[in-house]
Amino acid sequence: MPAFGQPTKRFPLEQLTGSIVALVTPMHDDGSVDYPALRRLIDWHIDEGTDCLGVVGTTGESPTVDVEEHCEIIRVAVEQARGRVPVMAGCGANSTKEAIELAKYARGVGANSQLQVVPYYNKPTQEGQYQHFKAIAEAVGDLPVVLYNVPGRTVADMAHDTVLRLAQVPGIIGIKEATGNIERAQWLIRELPPEFAVYSGDDPTAVALMLCGGKGNISVTANVAPRKMHELCVAALAGDVATAMRIQFELMPLHRHLFVEPNPIPVKWALARLGRCGGALRLPLTTLSEGVQPMVETALRDAGLLSA
């Protein structure tokens, strides 16, 4: 792990609400990380009202950045945010030891929370998942832990009762629920302690989850529509159904077509189309297929993000 400097501003946990962008990692055409573009994206998001920056998750191409890059992306994000908004650092790994080391680094450079995904590929049991997250919290629980359940990617699914057990572990403060199953989310919200936050990790159903008591949306769509997603979250968290659904209907084509190919392929193409950063990805991801590019472009136009 690279060396780190002094921690920066901490945010109270209640500020980890609203629109949390699952931020892309801009890259040059040669595949190297484009740190100046990352800094520009962060400033734009803050100007547009994004409530928290989620970095180096799946959308940030965490599977293909190396450890040095992973750490540097977190460090640059914290530095560029300059305490204006919190930073949620993706620190997940299918090795408990590696996840702890990433979290220690994130804590050292001043991140405000850590996102820890269910270990992927090695398919841990429910007890293995419990022990994995418990070990992380015991080692680095002073950097609040947000669990991340996305069985469509990890194969392993975190069961309801496992989440309830983990909610009792000091330092674990929330979960990114990315199954898109609203009944499942409702049961979590009903049975978890009131101070334990449930965040959506599924843009199409995020408004429903927030209206049921969720605390925010860790969003892919926010990459291209940060202002609208912030306003949607403000309305949903306030129980303003009419406003929330008006914005939701504007964003629904984006929610759908930003997943027409595996994330982050479409969202990177969309950001390039908007002139926000380059569209380069690292293999094994490839550029958005020409046949579906018009779908994404139409969604951008329908959301008012491109001129007709």
Short mmCIF file of C-alpha atoms in Angstrom, two decimals:
data_model
loop_
_atom_site.label_atom_id
_atom_site.label_comp_id
_atom_site.label_asym_id
_atom_site.label_seq_id
_atom_site.Cartn_x
_atom_site.Cartn_y
_atom_site.Cartn_z
CA MET A 1 0.00 0.00 0.00
CA PRO A 2 1.27 3.50 -0.75
CA ALA A 3 1.96 5.99 2.02
CA PHE A 4 -0.75 8.41 3.05
CA GLY A 5 -1.03 11.83 4.63
CA GLN A 6 -3.21 13.34 7.31
CA PRO A 7 -6.95 12.55 7.50
CA THR A 8 -9.35 15.28 6.43
CA LYS A 9 -12.79 16.41 7.57
CA ARG A 10 -15.13 13.76 8.98
CA PHE A 11 -18.89 13.89 8.44
CA PRO A 12 -21.52 12.72 10.91
CA LEU A 13 -23.17 9.50 9.82
CA GLU A 14 -26.52 11.20 9.26
CA GLN A 15 -24.93 13.09 6.37
CA LEU A 16 -24.40 9.83 4.46
CA THR A 17 -27.80 10.24 2.80
CA GLY A 18 -29.24 11.25 -0.55
CA SER A 19 -27.60 10.86 -3.95
CA ILE A 20 -24.35 8.91 -3.64
CA VAL A 21 -22.83 8.66 -7.09
CA ALA A 22 -21.15 5.37 -7.98
CA LEU A 23 -18.46 7.34 -9.75
CA VAL A 24 -16.73 6.16 -12.91
CA THR A 25 -12.94 6.13 -13.10
CA PRO A 26 -11.94 8.20 -16.18
CA MET A 27 -9.18 6.66 -18.28
CA HIS A 28 -6.98 7.74 -21.15
CA ASP A 29 -7.10 5.86 -24.43
CA ASP A 30 -4.03 3.88 -23.34
CA GLY A 31 -5.93 2.65 -20.27
CA SER A 32 -4.10 4.74 -17.67
CA VAL A 33 -6.21 6.53 -15.07
CA ASP A 34 -7.04 10.11 -16.07
CA TYR A 35 -6.68 11.86 -12.72
CA PRO A 36 -7.28 15.41 -14.05
CA ALA A 37 -10.60 14.23 -15.52
CA LEU A 38 -11.45 12.57 -12.21
CA ARG A 39 -10.87 15.85 -10.42
CA ARG A 40 -13.07 17.71 -12.92
CA LEU A 41 -15.85 15.15 -12.50
CA ILE A 42 -15.71 15.53 -8.73
CA ASP A 43 -15.98 19.33 -8.93
CA TRP A 44 -18.90 19.02 -11.35
CA HIS A 45 -20.71 16.59 -9.08
CA ILE A 46 -20.31 18.84 -6.09
CA ASP A 47 -21.55 21.83 -8.10
CA GLU A 48 -24.56 19.78 -9.27
CA GLY A 49 -25.58 18.76 -5.76
CA THR A 50 -24.31 15.18 -5.45
CA ASP A 51 -24.45 14.38 -1.73
CA CYS A 52 -21.62 11.85 -1.49
CA LEU A 53 -18.92 10.44 -3.79
CA GLY A 54 -18.71 6.66 -4.04
CA VAL A 55 -15.37 5.76 -5.60
CA VAL A 56 -13.70 2.58 -6.87
CA GLY A 57 -16.78 0.41 -6.89
CA THR A 58 -17.93 -1.71 -9.81
CA THR A 59 -18.78 1.42 -11.82
CA GLY A 60 -15.28 2.70 -11.02
CA GLU A 61 -13.79 -0.46 -12.58
CA SER A 62 -12.42 -1.78 -9.32
CA PRO A 63 -11.89 -5.26 -10.83
CA THR A 64 -9.24 -3.96 -13.25
CA VAL A 65 -7.39 -1.22 -11.36
CA ASP A 66 -4.35 -2.44 -9.46
CA VAL A 67 -3.86 -1.84 -5.74
CA GLU A 68 -1.69 1.24 -6.23
CA GLU A 69 -4.26 2.79 -8.55
CA HIS A 70 -7.12 1.81 -6.27
CA CYS A 71 -5.47 3.64 -3.39
CA GLU A 72 -4.55 6.66 -5.48
CA ILE A 73 -8.10 7.06 -6.78
CA ILE A 74 -9.36 7.16 -3.19
CA ARG A 75 -6.65 9.63 -2.19
CA VAL A 76 -7.31 11.94 -5.13
CA ALA A 77 -11.06 11.83 -4.53
CA VAL A 78 -10.67 12.82 -0.87
CA GLU A 79 -8.16 15.52 -1.77
CA GLN A 80 -10.35 16.97 -4.51
CA ALA A 81 -13.53 16.84 -2.44
CA ARG A 82 -11.74 19.00 0.15
CA GLY A 83 -14.35 18.24 2.79
CA ARG A 84 -17.19 19.62 0.69
CA VAL A 85 -18.98 16.26 0.52
CA PRO A 86 -18.26 12.86 2.09
CA VAL A 87 -16.34 10.17 0.23
CA MET A 88 -17.45 6.53 0.41
CA ALA A 89 -14.44 4.43 -0.58
CA GLY A 90 -14.93 1.09 -2.27
CA CYS A 91 -12.68 -1.27 -0.32
CA GLY A 92 -14.18 -4.64 -1.13
CA ALA A 93 -12.20 -7.73 -2.05
CA ASN A 94 -12.66 -11.49 -2.08
CA SER A 95 -9.75 -11.62 0.37
CA THR A 96 -10.57 -10.41 3.88
CA LYS A 97 -6.96 -9.38 4.41
CA GLU A 98 -6.92 -7.25 1.26
CA ALA A 99 -10.25 -5.63 2.14
CA ILE A 100 -8.87 -4.66 5.55
CA GLU A 101 -5.70 -3.20 4.05
CA LEU A 102 -7.68 -1.12 1.54
CA ALA A 103 -9.93 0.12 4.34
CA LYS A 104 -6.96 1.09 6.48
CA TYR A 105 -5.56 3.09 3.60
CA ALA A 106 -8.91 4.79 2.96
CA ARG A 107 -9.16 5.69 6.64
CA GLY A 108 -5.65 7.08 6.60
CA VAL A 109 -6.29 9.47 3.71
CA GLY A 110 -9.56 10.74 5.17
CA ALA A 111 -12.40 8.83 3.51
CA ASN A 112 -15.66 9.07 5.44
CA SER A 113 -16.97 5.53 5.01
CA GLN A 114 -16.12 2.27 3.28
CA LEU A 115 -18.24 0.15 0.95
CA GLN A 116 -17.61 -3.57 1.41
CA VAL A 117 -19.06 -5.95 -1.17
CA VAL A 118 -19.94 -9.58 -0.51
CA PRO A 119 -16.81 -11.53 -1.51
CA TYR A 120 -17.09 -12.63 -5.12
CA TYR A 121 -16.06 -15.78 -6.99
CA ASN A 122 -15.05 -17.80 -3.90
CA LYS A 123 -18.76 -18.09 -2.82
CA PRO A 124 -18.54 -17.87 1.00
CA THR A 125 -21.28 -19.35 3.16
CA GLN A 126 -23.48 -17.12 5.31
CA GLU A 127 -21.16 -17.76 8.25
CA GLY A 128 -18.17 -16.94 6.06
CA GLN A 129 -19.79 -13.66 5.04
CA TYR A 130 -20.55 -12.82 8.65
CA GLN A 131 -16.98 -13.53 9.76
CA HIS A 132 -15.55 -11.58 6.79
CA PHE A 133 -17.45 -8.38 7.55
CA LYS A 134 -17.04 -8.78 11.30
CA ALA A 135 -13.26 -9.04 10.86
CA ILE A 136 -13.24 -5.87 8.75
CA ALA A 137 -15.31 -3.95 11.30
CA GLU A 138 -13.11 -5.13 14.17
CA ALA A 139 -9.99 -4.01 12.30
CA VAL A 140 -11.24 -0.75 10.75
CA GLY A 141 -14.66 -0.09 12.25
CA ASP A 142 -13.80 3.52 12.99
CA LEU A 143 -14.26 3.99 9.23
CA PRO A 144 -17.99 3.21 9.03
CA VAL A 145 -18.76 0.09 7.02
CA VAL A 146 -21.57 -0.05 4.44
CA LEU A 147 -22.26 -3.60 3.32
CA TYR A 148 -22.93 -4.22 -0.38
CA ASN A 149 -25.13 -7.08 -1.55
CA VAL A 150 -25.23 -7.56 -5.33
CA PRO A 151 -25.72 -11.29 -5.99
CA GLY A 152 -26.09 -10.72 -9.72
CA ARG A 153 -22.36 -10.01 -9.75
CA THR A 154 -20.98 -11.87 -6.74
CA VAL A 155 -23.13 -15.03 -7.02
CA ALA A 156 -23.10 -15.25 -3.20
CA ASP A 157 -26.22 -13.64 -1.74
CA MET A 158 -26.26 -12.12 1.74
CA ALA A 159 -29.31 -13.53 3.52
CA HIS A 160 -31.71 -11.37 5.51
CA ASP A 161 -30.72 -12.95 8.82
CA THR A 162 -27.02 -12.38 8.07
CA VAL A 163 -27.69 -8.66 7.58
CA LEU A 164 -29.56 -8.57 10.90
CA ARG A 165 -26.58 -10.24 12.63
CA LEU A 166 -24.10 -7.84 11.06
CA ALA A 167 -26.21 -4.84 12.06
CA GLN A 168 -25.29 -5.68 15.66
CA VAL A 169 -21.54 -5.40 14.95
CA PRO A 170 -20.08 -2.02 15.97
CA GLY A 171 -18.85 -0.05 12.98
CA ILE A 172 -21.27 -1.56 10.45
CA ILE A 173 -23.79 1.18 9.76
CA GLY A 174 -25.68 0.32 6.58
CA ILE A 175 -26.17 -1.76 3.47
CA LYS A 176 -26.30 -1.07 -0.26
CA GLU A 177 -29.19 -3.31 -1.29
CA ALA A 178 -28.76 -3.91 -5.02
CA THR A 179 -31.12 -6.80 -5.68
CA GLY A 180 -33.93 -4.51 -6.86
CA ASN A 181 -36.37 -6.56 -4.76
CA ILE A 182 -38.53 -4.01 -2.94
CA GLU A 183 -40.26 -6.57 -0.73
CA ARG A 184 -36.84 -7.74 0.43
CA ALA A 185 -35.78 -4.15 1.11
CA GLN A 186 -38.97 -3.49 3.05
CA TRP A 187 -38.32 -6.44 5.34
CA LEU A 188 -34.81 -5.11 6.00
CA ILE A 189 -36.11 -1.63 6.80
CA ARG A 190 -38.83 -3.12 9.01
CA GLU A 191 -36.53 -5.35 11.06
CA LEU A 192 -33.18 -3.56 11.16
CA PRO A 193 -32.38 -1.07 13.94
CA PRO A 194 -33.65 2.41 13.00
CA GLU A 195 -30.12 3.83 12.95
CA PHE A 196 -28.97 1.22 10.40
CA ALA A 197 -29.18 2.74 6.90
CA VAL A 198 -30.55 0.90 3.87
CA TYR A 199 -29.38 2.42 0.58
CA SER A 200 -30.60 1.46 -2.86
CA GLY A 201 -28.09 0.08 -5.31
CA ASP A 202 -30.64 -0.24 -8.11
CA ASP A 203 -31.63 2.96 -9.94
CA PRO A 204 -34.99 1.75 -11.33
CA THR A 205 -36.33 0.90 -7.86
CA ALA A 206 -34.43 3.46 -5.78
CA VAL A 207 -37.32 5.91 -5.47
CA ALA A 208 -39.56 3.16 -4.11
CA LEU A 209 -36.93 2.06 -1.59
CA MET A 210 -36.45 5.63 -0.33
CA LEU A 211 -40.21 6.15 -0.02
CA CYS A 212 -40.26 2.98 2.11
CA GLY A 213 -37.64 4.43 4.47
CA GLY A 214 -34.32 3.96 2.69
CA LYS A 215 -31.66 6.61 3.23
CA GLY A 216 -30.46 7.24 -0.31
CA ASN A 217 -29.36 5.86 -3.65
CA ILE A 218 -25.87 4.70 -4.59
CA SER A 219 -26.44 5.52 -8.22
CA VAL A 220 -25.07 4.84 -11.69
CA THR A 221 -27.56 7.26 -13.27
CA ALA A 222 -26.19 10.06 -11.10
CA ASN A 223 -22.99 9.94 -13.19
CA VAL A 224 -24.78 11.65 -16.07
CA ALA A 225 -27.72 13.33 -14.28
CA PRO A 226 -26.35 14.41 -10.90
CA ARG A 227 -28.69 17.37 -10.40
CA LYS A 228 -31.80 15.38 -11.22
CA MET A 229 -30.78 12.45 -9.02
CA HIS A 230 -30.05 14.78 -6.12
CA GLU A 231 -33.46 16.41 -6.52
CA LEU A 232 -35.16 13.01 -6.78
CA CYS A 233 -33.51 11.87 -3.55
CA VAL A 234 -34.41 15.11 -1.73
CA ALA A 235 -38.05 14.68 -2.74
CA ALA A 236 -38.23 10.96 -1.93
CA LEU A 237 -36.57 11.36 1.46
CA ALA A 238 -39.04 14.15 2.27
CA GLY A 239 -41.99 11.98 1.24
CA ASP A 240 -42.84 14.25 -1.69
CA VAL A 241 -44.18 11.50 -3.93
CA ALA A 242 -45.38 13.76 -6.75
CA THR A 243 -42.02 15.46 -7.24
CA ALA A 244 -40.03 12.26 -6.81
CA MET A 245 -42.12 10.43 -9.39
CA ARG A 246 -42.04 13.30 -11.87
CA ILE A 247 -38.24 13.15 -11.87
CA GLN A 248 -38.27 9.34 -11.83
CA PHE A 249 -40.35 9.25 -15.00
CA GLU A 250 -37.84 11.59 -16.69
CA LEU A 251 -34.96 9.33 -15.69
CA MET A 252 -36.51 5.93 -16.38
CA PRO A 253 -35.05 5.62 -19.92
CA LEU A 254 -31.60 6.28 -18.44
CA HIS A 255 -32.15 3.74 -15.65
CA ARG A 256 -32.90 1.14 -18.32
CA HIS A 257 -30.45 1.98 -21.09
CA LEU A 258 -27.42 2.62 -18.88
CA PHE A 259 -27.58 -1.15 -18.34
CA VAL A 260 -28.18 -2.19 -21.94
CA GLU A 261 -24.66 -3.67 -21.72
CA PRO A 262 -22.76 -4.43 -18.51
CA ASN A 263 -22.05 -1.42 -16.30
CA PRO A 264 -19.95 0.76 -16.70
CA ILE A 265 -19.84 0.33 -20.49
CA PRO A 266 -22.95 2.42 -21.29
CA VAL A 267 -22.38 5.11 -18.66
CA LYS A 268 -18.84 5.73 -19.84
CA TRP A 269 -20.07 6.07 -23.41
CA ALA A 270 -22.75 8.50 -22.18
CA LEU A 271 -20.22 10.61 -20.28
CA ALA A 272 -18.01 10.78 -23.37
CA ARG A 273 -21.05 11.81 -25.43
CA LEU A 274 -21.70 14.58 -22.91
CA GLY A 275 -18.06 15.67 -23.06
CA ARG A 276 -17.41 14.98 -19.38
CA CYS A 277 -14.58 12.47 -19.78
CA GLY A 278 -13.22 9.94 -22.25
CA GLY A 279 -15.03 6.69 -22.88
CA ALA A 280 -12.03 4.37 -22.54
CA LEU A 281 -12.43 1.16 -20.54
CA ARG A 282 -10.04 -1.60 -19.58
CA LEU A 283 -10.33 -5.10 -20.99
CA PRO A 284 -12.24 -7.31 -20.68
CA LEU A 285 -14.79 -4.46 -21.00
CA THR A 286 -15.14 -3.01 -24.48
CA THR A 287 -16.74 0.10 -25.97
CA LEU A 288 -20.53 0.24 -26.21
CA SER A 289 -21.75 -1.64 -29.28
CA GLU A 290 -22.76 0.60 -32.17
CA GLY A 291 -26.16 -1.03 -32.40
CA VAL A 292 -27.24 0.12 -28.94
CA GLN A 293 -25.59 3.55 -28.92
CA PRO A 294 -28.77 5.22 -30.29
CA MET A 295 -30.73 3.85 -27.30
CA VAL A 296 -28.39 5.52 -24.83
CA GLU A 297 -28.32 8.75 -26.83
CA THR A 298 -32.12 8.85 -26.94
CA ALA A 299 -32.26 8.32 -23.17
CA LEU A 300 -29.89 11.26 -22.69
CA ARG A 301 -32.13 13.42 -24.87
CA ASP A 302 -35.30 12.28 -23.10
CA ALA A 303 -33.74 13.32 -19.80
CA GLY A 304 -32.92 16.77 -21.19
CA LEU A 305 -29.18 16.18 -21.04
CA LEU A 306 -28.61 16.59 -24.80
CA SER A 307 -30.18 19.09 -27.13
CA ALA A 308 -32.78 17.69 -29.52
#
